[in-house]
Every structure is written in C-alpha cells, then in structure tokens.
Amino acid sequence: MLYIKCPHCGMRPQIEFSYGGDASVKRPELNKEISDQEWDNFVYNRKSLRGKHLELWQHISGCRQWIKVERDTATHEIFKTFKADEEVA
Amino acid sequence: MSQDFRLESVGLINRDKKLSFKFNGKKYFGYEGDTLASALLANGVHLVGRSFKYHRPRGFFGAGVDEPYAIVQLYRNNETEPNIKATEQELFEGLEAKSVNCWPSVDFDIGAINNFLKIFLPAGFYYKTFMWPKSFWYRIYEPFIRKAAGLGVASTKHDKERYEHKYEYCDLLIAGSGPSGLSSAYAAAKNGAKVILAEDKPRFGGSLLTSDVNIGNQSGKDWAEGIISELKTMPNVVVKNRSQIFGYYDHNMLVMSEKVSDHLPKTKKYHPNKRLWYIRAKEVLISSGSIERPIVFGNNDTPGVMLSSAAKEYLKVYGVLVGKNPLIFTNNDSGYETAIEFQKHGVQPVILDSRKNPESEIIDEAKSLGINIKYSYVVVAAQGYKKVKSADIASISDDKKQLGKIENIKCDCICVSGFWTPSIHLASQSGNKTKFKEEIDAFVPGTSKQQETTLGAANGVFSLEETLHTSFAKGRELSKKITENDNEVSIPNVVEKKSSQHDKFWCVPLPAGKNYKRFLDFQNDVAVSDIEIAIREGYRSIEHVKRYTTLGMATDQGKTSNLNGLQLVSEIENKVVPAVGHTTFRPPYTPISIGAIVGREVGKHSKPTRKSPMHAWHEKNNAVFVDAGVWLRPRYYKRGNENLFEGSKREAKNVRTNVGVCDVTTLGKIDIKGPDAAELLNRVYTNAWLKLPVGKARYGVMLREDGIVMDDGTTTRISENHYHMTTTTAQAANVLSHLEYYLQLVWPELNVNVVSTTEQWAGAAIAGPKSRDVLQKLFPNLDVSNEGLPFMGYIEGDLFGVKARIFRISFSGELAYEVNVESDYGNFMWQKIMEVGEEFEIQPYGTEALSTLRIEMGHVAGSELDGRTIPYDNALEGLVSKKKDFIGKRSLQRPAFTEDNRQRIVGVVPLDKKTSIPEGSHLVKDAKATLPNPKLGHVSASCWSVEYDNPFSLAILKDGKNMIGEKLFAMSPLKNKVIPVEIVSSHYVDPKGERVRS
C-alpha cells in the first residue's frame, strides 16, 4: 500500500485516496473548435508510461483535494506531490 | 504413559502440564510447550501423511515454518482447518488432527499406487495427459483430479472466529528475534526509538535456543531471555511472539499475522483468533535467519530423513530424540553440532561427512567425545518404506562423481545438513536486488530498494560474534537517525566455536544400475529426474521450470528445495547459479488464513450500512428492505401475507389513484454556492442553466467527457448564488468528485463551493392525485395551488415548526412533491405526513413501486443510464443544448453516436399481456435463428403496469425510433424463456405528461 504525502494533510495511506489518471492531460478550452484527433487524444489516448509519471489522485477520505503525484509506475517510488494549482517543474 | 523418545529434564517444555491429544483417532500425551510434531515424535510417530503426487509416506522434515511434509487437518472447538503444519501447531489439551492426502488411511493409502506408476507421472504430467479429448476435462478429468489432489478440506461452515486488523506505525520493525534481532532491537530501544520486534515462533531467541554458545558469561538462551524481559518493560517497545511478518509491500509497509488463539483449545472471550498487523515502519531490520538445506540422495523423502537442525531443535527445545540410532549426513560443521547433542544425551550417532579432512573446533569436540566419523562418505539411499530402517552408504571420490563400494548400515533416522540458506524472502519482496554469495552457495540481499537492512544469518553471516557487533551497531545507527539519541550499549563478550568451510556438494550421484527417486521438492514430489525432463523438453527460464515441474510451488514455497533446484538447473545448463537466477519471492512467506486477511469485514460488516432517519418507522411498519448501494431502503411494506409482487402493486396503484409517500433520503444531495454556480451547472449539464430563476428546479443530464450519460437529477435555485443539486443514489459520490475535479483542476477560476449534504437532509416524496391535499394540510399557510407552486417550482415552508424545503418535482409521473427537512426532523416529518395523509388514504411505498411507477412512465434510471448510453438512447436529446458547450459535448459528434439507426429506449409489451419479461432478456427478430442469434437490444427494466394491469418493460433497442409496432422475441436463456413481444413507446402512461402539471 502506497504512502502518499497529501500537500494539505501530510503522509496518508493509499486507502484514503482515489486514483485519477494522467495529470498532464489538459482539457481543451470550452467553445473551441478542435479536430477529432485532438479530442480523441484528450478523451482516450494515454501513454501508459513505464517510469516517472505525473498523475492525479484525490484525497477522497481526507481533505477531498485533487493533488498531483509524481510516481514511478514500475517501482511505485513517489518523488514529489503537488497541490492542484501548483506548477510542476 | 511413558514416551519412549522423550528425554528426562531436557528442553523448554513444561513437564508439570500434561496434555492429551488425538492423531488419526488415536490418543497420545504431550506437554505444554510441545508442538504437535514434537509430541508425535516423542511418542515415536513418524508417519504423518502421504505425498502429493505419488502418495509416498511422509514424516517430519523440519521443525518450523519450512516444513514441507507434516501438513495436517486440525480440529478445534468444533471447527476444522486444513493446511496446518504440525511443526508450527502448538499442542493444547484436546487437540485433534488427521493426516491429509491419503485414503482410506495414512497406513494404507490407495493413492500410493501412483508411486509404482511414477514413470507415467513425469513433469508436466497434467499438461500432457488431460488435454484430450477436450470435453473430458469438465466431466472426468477435473473432478478426478480434484478428488485426488489437495492437502486438506476447508470447512463449509460459517467461521465463528473473529479476526482483527490493526494499523501500526513504528521507527524500527525487526523481523525475527534471534541474536541479530535481539541486539538491534535492544540498541534501538535504548535510543528511544519506537520498536516492534516480531517472532514467528512461540519462544523468542531463534538459534540461541539451540546453539551451544556463551554470551556475556551466560548461555545464549539465558542472554536472550534477559534481553527480551528488559525489552518487554520498555514503553517504546512492542515484542510479539507467534507473529509472522509475511509480506513486505510498497513504501515500507509490512503485514504481520499474529496467531492470538491458535495455541489454545478455544479462543478466549473477546479475543480474536488472529490479528493482522499493517505496519508502516521507518526502517526495517530483517533478522529472519536461515534455513538448513538438504543434501539430495536416493529415497531422501523416507520418514526419518530430516534436517539436522530440526533434530537438534527437537532435542534441545522439546527433549525429544528423533531416533536412537541416528545417522548424520553433512557437508559442513552443523551436522556435528547435532551429533554432539545426541552423544551428550546418551545416543551414539554416526557422522558421514562428504569432506575429505575438515578441521575445526567443533570437529575436534566430536572426535574427543568419541563419535564415529566417516570422511568422504555419503548416503546413497535411505532404505525402509514407512520409516528409515537403514542407509546405503558409500565413500565418494574427491570430484564427487564416483561412489565407492556400497555398504548398508542400520539407522532409524538420517539427519541431513547441506549448509544454510539465508531467508531473504522479505528483502526480496521489498525489491532488494539479491546477489549470489559464492562462499555460502546461496543468495543474500544486495542493494536495498526500500528502507530495509538484513542482518545476521539472513544476510549470510554465520558468525555469532560478527552478527552481534553489526546488529548492535545497526540498531544504534538507524535509531539515532530517527530519534537523534545516541546511547552506547556495551557489546557482550561472545564465546563460540569456530567452524570450517562447508563442502560445495549438494547431490549424491546415482549408483550404477539404481534408479532411486531423489527428491528436490518434498511437498510437490519434484525429483531430480523431473527437472532433467523439463530442461530436455526445452524449458530454460527458472520461472518456466518452476511452473512446469511445480518445483517450489507448494505451501512451503520451496524453502528447503529452491536452491538445490537452482544448483541442478545450473549444472545441467552448465551455467553458474547467479546466471540462472532465482524465482520471484512473493508474499505471503507462509500460508495465511483467509479469515485473517478478511478481518472483521464479513457478513453485515463487509460494508457500512446506511439508514435513513425514518428507518425505525419503516421497520415498525413491516418494511421489507433492499440494499441500494450501501443504503437499506424499504422495498415494500408488507401487509398480511402479501408477497413482493402483490405489495408493490398495491402501493403503486395507490399512488396512481390516491397518494403515496416514499423515503427519498438516499438521493445524493450536493450544496452548490458561489457567484459562478450557474456557470458551473451550465458546463456540467447538457441543457441551459444560466437563466433558471430563483425558486425553480430544473431536470438535468450530465455526461462524461466521452459522451456517455453519467447521471441525471434535478437542481434547484434556492437563492441568487445557491443551488441544491440532487443525484441518483448510486452516483452521489462520483458526481461530487466529478464536480471537484473540474473546480479544482480544470476551471479553478470559477468561484464555486460544492459540498455533499446527502446526510443533512431527510427527504419524502409525496406523489399521487391527492398529494396537493396532503401538502396543503402539512403547510396550511402556504399557497400550494398549481399557480402558487407550479410544476418544477420551489418554496420554503414551516412544517409544524420545522423549516422545510418543498420541491414540486416528480419521478412517479404523478402530481408530486418532495419535502426536505433537516435529518434530525426526518422522522417527525414522516409521521406528520402519515397523520395528515390518513384521510386521503396515504400509503408508504417502497423502491419496487417506485420502479413500477417510473418504468411505465418511461423515466430512465440506473438500468438505462448504465454507462453505455448517450442522451439520444434515453430519449433525452431534447435536453442537449446546441448553443453552449458542456462536458462531453464534443464526443456526441462521434459517427457511431450520430448514426441514424442508433439504439434508443422503447417500451416492450408481451403479446399475451401476461408473461413478465425477465430483465436482461435479449430482443431478437427470430427466436429460432442459429446461435449466436443477432441481438437487437436488451430489456433494461420490467414491471407490472398498474395502469393497464399487464407486464411492461423498457428496453434499449437498435433503431428503436423506427421499431414501434414491430413484433420481436424477448429471449432469456437464463430463465429459459422465449416471449413474443410488441415494441411500443417508452411513455406507456400519460405520454403527454399532463399529470405532473395538473
């Protein structure tokens, strides 16, 4: 079970969180014309990386904040966690 | 009754407490502190089971967790448990155990015929034999294999035992209480670190209990006792015996199974049977020791052949002689230690040492005691069927290839020592890159991945002095990092005998003309010849060899067999062992009972139960409850002998004719506040929300980004910047997360707050033509006329002194209102409704009537919004705005979503107007078409229409728009039904929706 540092609450066990997928995906702006391919990429296409991956988690049984977690998908090592609005270097 | 093999006044058992027990129906005695294994051995019982494949007789091989043979079925307190190692099971008064894998008895086992058929049962036997003909698998092979295989029977009764889970955090978790565990725990504890020390056996001390060493001028055992009693007094230390750390998971979380009650005749009141500890440790010290490995020789599975360390443990801990005429077969000094113990207790052993002329202090001691030692000698084969009677022995050449003349010597046990295998399981599970240590012919932990350090024998260090020094230092160093204390502890003086180099020899060659089975894996009957076959047949990877031969796959997970298997593969393949590599160590280290893993989460505790504030009233009024997610909701209120069908029909009919009331507290409720609340709703819902006036509700549909309907519900504008959203019961949590996602990550610029208020409001839906009369009585001062409170209107009122929210919304399709009050007043509200409603013949109605009402109205619910349908499919396309953008809108342009003959909701009526259509039935054109019959759609929800008094169903049907009036068949192979049906509009009742507006 992972041990995740919620930037708001501190170290918490994985059972308090729910996974939210790739954090690098940006939703296209509203009311903007976009191609099928761009929309397809946003809704469906994910890289399924091995290694360092920036992902979303929600501290669902805690502060309910969505956070960004930089995690290695192969080793589960967590390098850093960020608040939702924090810039990821 | 005398115990022939029990020594007087030797061992750590309590001779004042005699215990009686039964094995295979026969009564024996043992003592408190015995294991089932030691007590049986004290009584001279060596035959305890039959092997898995060949049903060969099985005895005891080890004395602990590594035991491959002595697996029994245990009976305790009117319950039975399979898969119990007799070497781990502590004796208690009245214990009963039976042998497994034998029929009709362990002495005469019919399956043993396999032993004589063994040339037909080679590696991969199952894969090769039971493949054809295919149809035989289910009917003949599988039932046969299931009957023949297996190591015991699980109980079919409900497990009455209680199992607990515990979460714990500590600075240092120490696995194993041998010399390294004790010294590192002590040093860390002295630095004030929070320490948990776990020992899988009942007694602390590990190898110190049996080794002949001196620490700080006392015996190893006494020193261990002293340390443990001091640790027990320290508030920052938890010491746990009977506790096996069996898994090392991510981020330094380890799981430990504590056997709280297994050693007792009956679990004490308020005690669990087992306790599972989830421990998050800052640092882990693995001091799990090592397990002796066997040397492979002919018939090395005969009862009476066992590890020399086990023989020593039985003698020193339990005062039990495993034989009176022991033969010790060793390639290192450990065998001598066992021989010396035998000799000291009046039994003359013979030592066969594969080495030519080894020299050491231990060997000198054995010599001085006059023990008969034969150098460059090996056991070629054990003789005897149910028990060792003699051994064929021979001298062996220096290159270990040639055997000398075979002699037979009498013996009643053969104690084998092939040197030591560090227990690296936990380190390996943590991700440690293990490495092969040439000097000890075994893998040891290498580079740590997590915060873990392996010490002592588990790290391949067999010198006690070195172990104590490194362990004290490590415990001090690691705890200092955490607590910043640095207290010096003096390291005691150690006296131990130095040993000499072991012999790199692990398998005795077969003598010419003999074809003895030489077993590697004792529990799964994997012999040298099986590995040879696997490699001949092309299996190269050790992982494949394992799966093909089942080497190391049994409940002991190859604790005694893996390394010898690797040696064999590397020899045949002409590779070095590290190049072959070892198979992956996976948790659990040893079998863990399912009950412990499940913990308290069984039966009604398997999930939380949510009840509405009106639950007690429902109970009192004969509600029959149904699970709705984790909620308990009344399904119908039983009157007399009514069944579900009759009761729900009565309730639904009463709503259509008079008035009914339904508990709708379970609906998800989300409070939305902020200047941008309308904007959020406008983006989340498919329809327009910017112009909804205060005091009005609106029905909305929300999509996922992929265009699929996520949820529906009404949202009401309470005041300028304040909205009350309702969701379906099932999607409440997901919708909240969904809103939070967009607010926190996608559109953080929106100034909106959302919070769940599901539990803050109790809700009652009052529905039916007379509902306005009931409402007027509830709120005599309010104008609840069609003009005062029109359809989709909202007002607030005073319900006999309680503030209430009144929504004119309808799920039933009737004139209806929903009244919300704060949860604490829910019951009060409900009673008032029933009171004032009496004169209008009000009846409560449950979820079954609720479904009936919505189905015949064609209102969609979870069975249509099933994660596969878009708004059009549910006839909700009218709610999809063409002007504004919203979540998921772009996906609705997908070609498949805009196809002309796209699936759509329809109504389904059986032609005979009698036969109910099972939900899930497929709609097909031709009932007799060859399979697979093309499916046109499926029935999503069925009811008995109270309006028309005949069955009615909703279905999602291909090209539903153009199918009205068509005749199809509803087929349910599960229910074995084929029903001719007609497709009708989904709006079966009041298609124009006049009632809700009346």
mmCIF file of C-alpha atoms in Angstrom, chain B residues 449-699:
data_model
loop_
_atom_site.group_PDB
_atom_site.id
_atom_site.type_symbol
_atom_site.label_atom_id
_atom_site.label_comp_id
_atom_site.label_asym_id
_atom_site.label_seq_id
_atom_site.Cartn_x
_atom_site.Cartn_y
_atom_site.Cartn_z
ATOM 1 C CA LYS B 449 15.351 -0.623 -2.593
ATOM 2 C CA GLN B 450 13.342 0.430 0.391
ATOM 3 C CA GLN B 451 14.460 1.298 3.931
ATOM 4 C CA GLU B 452 15.489 -2.223 4.746
ATOM 5 C CA THR B 453 18.625 -3.807 6.180
ATOM 6 C CA THR B 454 19.268 -7.500 6.529
ATOM 7 C CA LEU B 455 21.371 -8.755 9.402
ATOM 8 C CA GLY B 456 22.961 -11.948 10.648
ATOM 9 C CA ALA B 457 22.304 -15.354 9.104
ATOM 10 C CA ALA B 458 19.649 -13.882 6.782
ATOM 11 C CA ASN B 459 22.489 -11.829 5.366
ATOM 12 C CA GLY B 460 24.735 -14.878 5.056
ATOM 13 C CA VAL B 461 26.744 -14.079 8.197
ATOM 14 C CA PHE B 462 27.015 -17.176 10.372
ATOM 15 C CA SER B 463 29.482 -15.963 12.987
ATOM 16 C CA LEU B 464 27.646 -15.020 16.169
ATOM 17 C CA GLU B 465 30.280 -12.514 17.194
ATOM 18 C CA GLU B 466 30.137 -10.691 13.877
ATOM 19 C CA THR B 467 26.342 -10.778 13.926
ATOM 20 C CA LEU B 468 26.138 -9.222 17.386
ATOM 21 C CA HIS B 469 28.615 -6.499 16.504
ATOM 22 C CA THR B 470 26.924 -5.471 13.261
ATOM 23 C CA SER B 471 23.433 -5.766 14.744
ATOM 24 C CA PHE B 472 24.096 -3.643 17.817
ATOM 25 C CA ALA B 473 25.787 -1.074 15.586
ATOM 26 C CA LYS B 474 22.970 -1.073 13.029
ATOM 27 C CA GLY B 475 20.225 -0.782 15.628
ATOM 28 C CA ARG B 476 22.064 2.124 17.201
ATOM 29 C CA GLU B 477 22.847 3.856 13.918
ATOM 30 C CA LEU B 478 19.356 3.630 12.442
ATOM 31 C CA SER B 479 17.578 4.666 15.629
ATOM 32 C CA LYS B 480 19.975 7.583 16.067
ATOM 33 C CA LYS B 481 18.946 8.871 12.650
ATOM 34 C CA ILE B 482 15.317 8.878 13.760
ATOM 35 C CA THR B 483 15.425 9.862 17.440
ATOM 36 C CA GLU B 484 18.721 11.778 17.431
ATOM 37 C CA ASN B 485 19.671 9.961 20.639
ATOM 38 C CA ASP B 486 22.957 8.122 20.759
ATOM 39 C CA ASN B 487 23.232 5.892 23.779
ATOM 40 C CA GLU B 488 26.093 3.497 23.915
ATOM 41 C CA VAL B 489 25.350 -0.138 24.701
ATOM 42 C CA SER B 490 28.203 -2.413 25.585
ATOM 43 C CA ILE B 491 28.513 -5.414 23.339
ATOM 44 C CA PRO B 492 28.826 -8.593 25.387
ATOM 45 C CA ASN B 493 31.707 -10.971 25.097
ATOM 46 C CA VAL B 494 30.946 -13.952 22.830
ATOM 47 C CA VAL B 495 32.320 -17.462 23.092
ATOM 48 C CA GLU B 496 31.508 -19.668 20.107
ATOM 49 C CA LYS B 497 33.262 -22.494 18.370
ATOM 50 C CA LYS B 498 34.780 -21.643 15.033
ATOM 51 C CA SER B 499 33.618 -23.731 12.117
ATOM 52 C CA SER B 500 35.354 -24.721 8.925
ATOM 53 C CA GLN B 501 34.402 -24.254 5.272
ATOM 54 C CA HIS B 502 31.439 -26.273 4.022
ATOM 55 C CA ASP B 503 31.662 -28.590 1.069
ATOM 56 C CA LYS B 504 30.151 -27.367 -2.195
ATOM 57 C CA PHE B 505 28.271 -30.581 -2.565
ATOM 58 C CA TRP B 506 24.520 -30.964 -2.665
ATOM 59 C CA CYS B 507 23.511 -34.078 -4.603
ATOM 60 C CA VAL B 508 24.682 -37.647 -4.350
ATOM 61 C CA PRO B 509 25.113 -39.327 -7.739
ATOM 62 C CA LEU B 510 23.022 -42.378 -8.526
ATOM 63 C CA PRO B 511 24.892 -45.653 -8.161
ATOM 64 C CA ALA B 512 25.157 -47.737 -11.328
ATOM 65 C CA GLY B 513 22.020 -49.713 -12.057
ATOM 66 C CA LYS B 514 19.858 -47.940 -9.472
ATOM 67 C CA ASN B 515 17.045 -45.588 -10.228
ATOM 68 C CA TYR B 516 16.231 -44.111 -6.829
ATOM 69 C CA LYS B 517 13.932 -41.122 -6.690
ATOM 70 C CA ARG B 518 15.987 -38.222 -5.450
ATOM 71 C CA PHE B 519 13.619 -35.521 -4.323
ATOM 72 C CA LEU B 520 14.231 -31.813 -4.524
ATOM 73 C CA ASP B 521 10.790 -30.549 -3.601
ATOM 74 C CA PHE B 522 9.318 -32.761 -0.934
ATOM 75 C CA GLN B 523 5.845 -31.325 -0.799
ATOM 76 C CA ASN B 524 5.218 -31.434 -4.541
ATOM 77 C CA ASP B 525 7.180 -34.612 -5.243
ATOM 78 C CA VAL B 526 9.575 -32.992 -7.671
ATOM 79 C CA ALA B 527 12.583 -35.197 -8.226
ATOM 80 C CA VAL B 528 15.905 -34.613 -9.956
ATOM 81 C CA SER B 529 14.600 -36.548 -12.960
ATOM 82 C CA ASP B 530 11.651 -34.147 -13.333
ATOM 83 C CA ILE B 531 13.935 -31.135 -13.653
ATOM 84 C CA GLU B 532 16.028 -33.042 -16.146
ATOM 85 C CA ILE B 533 12.939 -33.764 -18.237
ATOM 86 C CA ALA B 534 11.806 -30.139 -18.128
ATOM 87 C CA ILE B 535 15.143 -28.931 -19.379
ATOM 88 C CA ARG B 536 15.286 -31.652 -22.016
ATOM 89 C CA GLU B 537 11.880 -30.501 -23.211
ATOM 90 C CA GLY B 538 13.178 -27.013 -23.690
ATOM 91 C CA TYR B 539 12.266 -25.123 -20.549
ATOM 92 C CA ARG B 540 15.100 -22.704 -19.859
ATOM 93 C CA SER B 541 13.926 -19.870 -17.631
ATOM 94 C CA ILE B 542 13.872 -20.898 -13.994
ATOM 95 C CA GLU B 543 10.374 -19.412 -13.762
ATOM 96 C CA HIS B 544 9.212 -21.795 -16.520
ATOM 97 C CA VAL B 545 10.965 -24.776 -14.976
ATOM 98 C CA LYS B 546 9.187 -23.947 -11.731
ATOM 99 C CA ARG B 547 5.762 -23.835 -13.314
ATOM 100 C CA TYR B 548 6.250 -26.898 -15.467
ATOM 101 C CA THR B 549 7.587 -29.088 -12.692
ATOM 102 C CA THR B 550 5.881 -27.336 -9.733
ATOM 103 C CA LEU B 551 9.261 -27.055 -8.022
ATOM 104 C CA GLY B 552 8.894 -24.675 -5.090
ATOM 105 C CA MET B 553 5.207 -24.091 -5.693
ATOM 106 C CA ALA B 554 3.697 -25.785 -2.699
ATOM 107 C CA THR B 555 2.601 -24.274 0.600
ATOM 108 C CA ASP B 556 6.201 -24.260 1.809
ATOM 109 C CA GLN B 557 7.157 -22.281 -1.318
ATOM 110 C CA GLY B 558 10.365 -24.240 -1.718
ATOM 111 C CA LYS B 559 12.033 -23.076 1.467
ATOM 112 C CA THR B 560 14.103 -26.239 1.512
ATOM 113 C CA SER B 561 14.099 -27.030 -2.205
ATOM 114 C CA ASN B 562 14.723 -23.911 -4.240
ATOM 115 C CA LEU B 563 18.475 -23.679 -4.006
ATOM 116 C CA ASN B 564 19.079 -27.324 -4.766
ATOM 117 C CA GLY B 565 16.771 -26.950 -7.754
ATOM 118 C CA LEU B 566 18.842 -23.999 -8.939
ATOM 119 C CA GLN B 567 22.041 -25.946 -8.454
ATOM 120 C CA LEU B 568 20.651 -28.721 -10.617
ATOM 121 C CA VAL B 569 19.490 -26.402 -13.399
ATOM 122 C CA SER B 570 22.806 -24.584 -13.407
ATOM 123 C CA GLU B 571 24.673 -27.866 -13.548
ATOM 124 C CA ILE B 572 22.654 -29.249 -16.457
ATOM 125 C CA GLU B 573 22.727 -25.950 -18.292
ATOM 126 C CA ASN B 574 26.373 -25.519 -17.473
ATOM 127 C CA LYS B 575 25.743 -22.074 -16.099
ATOM 128 C CA VAL B 576 26.604 -20.569 -12.763
ATOM 129 C CA VAL B 577 23.748 -20.268 -10.272
ATOM 130 C CA PRO B 578 23.584 -16.452 -10.347
ATOM 131 C CA ALA B 579 23.097 -16.620 -14.110
ATOM 132 C CA VAL B 580 20.153 -18.965 -13.657
ATOM 133 C CA GLY B 581 18.722 -16.585 -11.050
ATOM 134 C CA HIS B 582 16.046 -17.369 -8.518
ATOM 135 C CA THR B 583 12.313 -17.284 -8.913
ATOM 136 C CA THR B 584 10.453 -14.283 -7.549
ATOM 137 C CA PHE B 585 9.698 -14.303 -3.856
ATOM 138 C CA ARG B 586 6.125 -13.230 -3.407
ATOM 139 C CA PRO B 587 4.109 -12.680 -0.287
ATOM 140 C CA PRO B 588 2.868 -14.403 1.761
ATOM 141 C CA TYR B 589 6.004 -16.018 3.147
ATOM 142 C CA THR B 590 3.861 -18.721 4.681
ATOM 143 C CA PRO B 591 0.149 -19.556 4.232
ATOM 144 C CA ILE B 592 -2.080 -17.013 5.941
ATOM 145 C CA SER B 593 -5.641 -17.899 6.779
ATOM 146 C CA ILE B 594 -8.244 -16.218 4.616
ATOM 147 C CA GLY B 595 -10.100 -15.221 7.772
ATOM 148 C CA ALA B 596 -7.151 -13.118 8.911
ATOM 149 C CA ILE B 597 -6.965 -11.376 5.562
ATOM 150 C CA VAL B 598 -10.679 -10.621 5.544
ATOM 151 C CA GLY B 599 -10.663 -9.460 9.157
ATOM 152 C CA ARG B 600 -13.874 -8.054 10.536
ATOM 153 C CA GLU B 601 -15.254 -7.299 7.094
ATOM 154 C CA VAL B 602 -17.591 -10.267 6.894
ATOM 155 C CA GLY B 603 -21.338 -10.533 6.793
ATOM 156 C CA LYS B 604 -23.005 -7.268 7.611
ATOM 157 C CA HIS B 605 -19.618 -5.755 8.377
ATOM 158 C CA SER B 606 -18.409 -6.304 4.831
ATOM 159 C CA LYS B 607 -19.666 -2.817 4.054
ATOM 160 C CA PRO B 608 -21.136 0.015 6.055
ATOM 161 C CA THR B 609 -24.920 0.135 6.283
ATOM 162 C CA ARG B 610 -26.573 3.498 5.747
ATOM 163 C CA LYS B 611 -30.031 4.042 7.113
ATOM 164 C CA SER B 612 -32.351 6.983 6.643
ATOM 165 C CA PRO B 613 -33.668 8.867 9.701
ATOM 166 C CA MET B 614 -37.029 7.211 9.059
ATOM 167 C CA HIS B 615 -35.593 3.697 9.211
ATOM 168 C CA ALA B 616 -37.128 2.839 12.572
ATOM 169 C CA TRP B 617 -40.578 3.789 11.292
ATOM 170 C CA HIS B 618 -40.110 1.591 8.223
ATOM 171 C CA GLU B 619 -39.049 -1.293 10.411
ATOM 172 C CA LYS B 620 -42.039 -0.852 12.661
ATOM 173 C CA ASN B 621 -44.341 -0.823 9.654
ATOM 174 C CA ASN B 622 -43.212 -4.144 8.205
ATOM 175 C CA ALA B 623 -40.903 -2.778 5.557
ATOM 176 C CA VAL B 624 -39.011 -5.440 3.636
ATOM 177 C CA PHE B 625 -35.618 -3.872 2.996
ATOM 178 C CA VAL B 626 -33.385 -3.988 -0.045
ATOM 179 C CA ASP B 627 -29.750 -2.975 -0.490
ATOM 180 C CA ALA B 628 -29.390 0.159 -2.587
ATOM 181 C CA GLY B 629 -25.648 0.565 -2.719
ATOM 182 C CA VAL B 630 -24.800 0.680 0.979
ATOM 183 C CA TRP B 631 -28.222 2.091 1.848
ATOM 184 C CA LEU B 632 -31.027 -0.007 3.211
ATOM 185 C CA ARG B 633 -34.293 1.060 1.590
ATOM 186 C CA PRO B 634 -37.823 -0.253 2.070
ATOM 187 C CA ARG B 635 -38.662 -2.406 -0.932
ATOM 188 C CA TYR B 636 -42.303 -2.645 0.064
ATOM 189 C CA TYR B 637 -44.344 -2.542 3.223
ATOM 190 C CA LYS B 638 -45.764 -5.982 3.748
ATOM 191 C CA ARG B 639 -49.395 -6.274 4.676
ATOM 192 C CA GLY B 640 -50.550 -9.668 5.938
ATOM 193 C CA ASN B 641 -49.356 -12.429 3.652
ATOM 194 C CA GLU B 642 -48.599 -10.187 0.703
ATOM 195 C CA ASN B 643 -45.619 -11.037 -1.420
ATOM 196 C CA LEU B 644 -43.378 -8.531 -3.148
ATOM 197 C CA PHE B 645 -45.469 -8.552 -6.313
ATOM 198 C CA GLU B 646 -48.770 -8.043 -4.564
ATOM 199 C CA GLY B 647 -47.454 -5.482 -2.098
ATOM 200 C CA SER B 648 -45.664 -3.322 -4.630
ATOM 201 C CA LYS B 649 -48.651 -3.439 -6.972
ATOM 202 C CA ARG B 650 -50.943 -2.248 -4.196
ATOM 203 C CA GLU B 651 -48.561 0.575 -3.297
ATOM 204 C CA ALA B 652 -48.067 1.715 -6.905
ATOM 205 C CA LYS B 653 -51.778 1.602 -7.581
ATOM 206 C CA ASN B 654 -52.458 3.717 -4.520
ATOM 207 C CA VAL B 655 -50.067 6.367 -5.842
ATOM 208 C CA ARG B 656 -51.895 6.420 -9.170
ATOM 209 C CA THR B 657 -55.299 6.662 -7.523
ATOM 210 C CA ASN B 658 -54.795 8.356 -4.136
ATOM 211 C CA VAL B 659 -51.445 9.371 -2.712
ATOM 212 C CA GLY B 660 -48.265 7.647 -1.549
ATOM 213 C CA VAL B 661 -45.146 8.665 0.283
ATOM 214 C CA CYS B 662 -41.654 7.376 -0.411
ATOM 215 C CA ASP B 663 -38.451 7.846 1.562
ATOM 216 C CA VAL B 664 -36.049 9.528 -0.855
ATOM 217 C CA THR B 665 -33.388 10.475 1.704
ATOM 218 C CA THR B 666 -30.869 8.315 -0.113
ATOM 219 C CA LEU B 667 -30.776 10.564 -3.158
ATOM 220 C CA GLY B 668 -27.412 12.276 -3.411
ATOM 221 C CA LYS B 669 -27.564 15.936 -2.497
ATOM 222 C CA ILE B 670 -24.892 18.495 -3.224
ATOM 223 C CA ASP B 671 -24.997 22.051 -1.983
ATOM 224 C CA ILE B 672 -23.538 24.459 -4.537
ATOM 225 C CA LYS B 673 -22.720 28.041 -3.624
ATOM 226 C CA GLY B 674 -20.877 30.911 -5.217
ATOM 227 C CA PRO B 675 -21.196 33.631 -7.828
ATOM 228 C CA ASP B 676 -20.186 31.218 -10.606
ATOM 229 C CA ALA B 677 -22.518 28.405 -9.543
ATOM 230 C CA ALA B 678 -24.803 28.868 -12.548
ATOM 231 C CA GLU B 679 -21.816 28.841 -14.874
ATOM 232 C CA LEU B 680 -20.605 25.567 -13.355
ATOM 233 C CA LEU B 681 -24.030 23.953 -13.819
ATOM 234 C CA ASN B 682 -24.147 25.234 -17.366
ATOM 235 C CA ARG B 683 -20.861 23.488 -18.123
ATOM 236 C CA VAL B 684 -21.697 20.299 -16.258
ATOM 237 C CA TYR B 685 -25.233 19.705 -17.527
ATOM 238 C CA THR B 686 -26.163 19.273 -21.171
ATOM 239 C CA ASN B 687 -29.019 21.793 -21.003
ATOM 240 C CA ALA B 688 -29.037 25.528 -20.347
ATOM 241 C CA TRP B 689 -28.820 26.772 -16.755
ATOM 242 C CA LEU B 690 -27.917 30.438 -16.883
ATOM 243 C CA LYS B 691 -31.487 31.646 -16.903
ATOM 244 C CA LEU B 692 -33.025 29.437 -14.220
ATOM 245 C CA PRO B 693 -34.875 31.801 -11.863
ATOM 246 C CA VAL B 694 -34.648 31.663 -8.092
ATOM 247 C CA GLY B 695 -37.308 29.316 -6.739
ATOM 248 C CA LYS B 696 -37.252 26.989 -9.723
ATOM 249 C CA ALA B 697 -35.966 23.490 -10.238
ATOM 250 C CA ARG B 698 -34.735 22.017 -13.477
ATOM 251 C CA TYR B 699 -34.029 18.479 -14.606
#
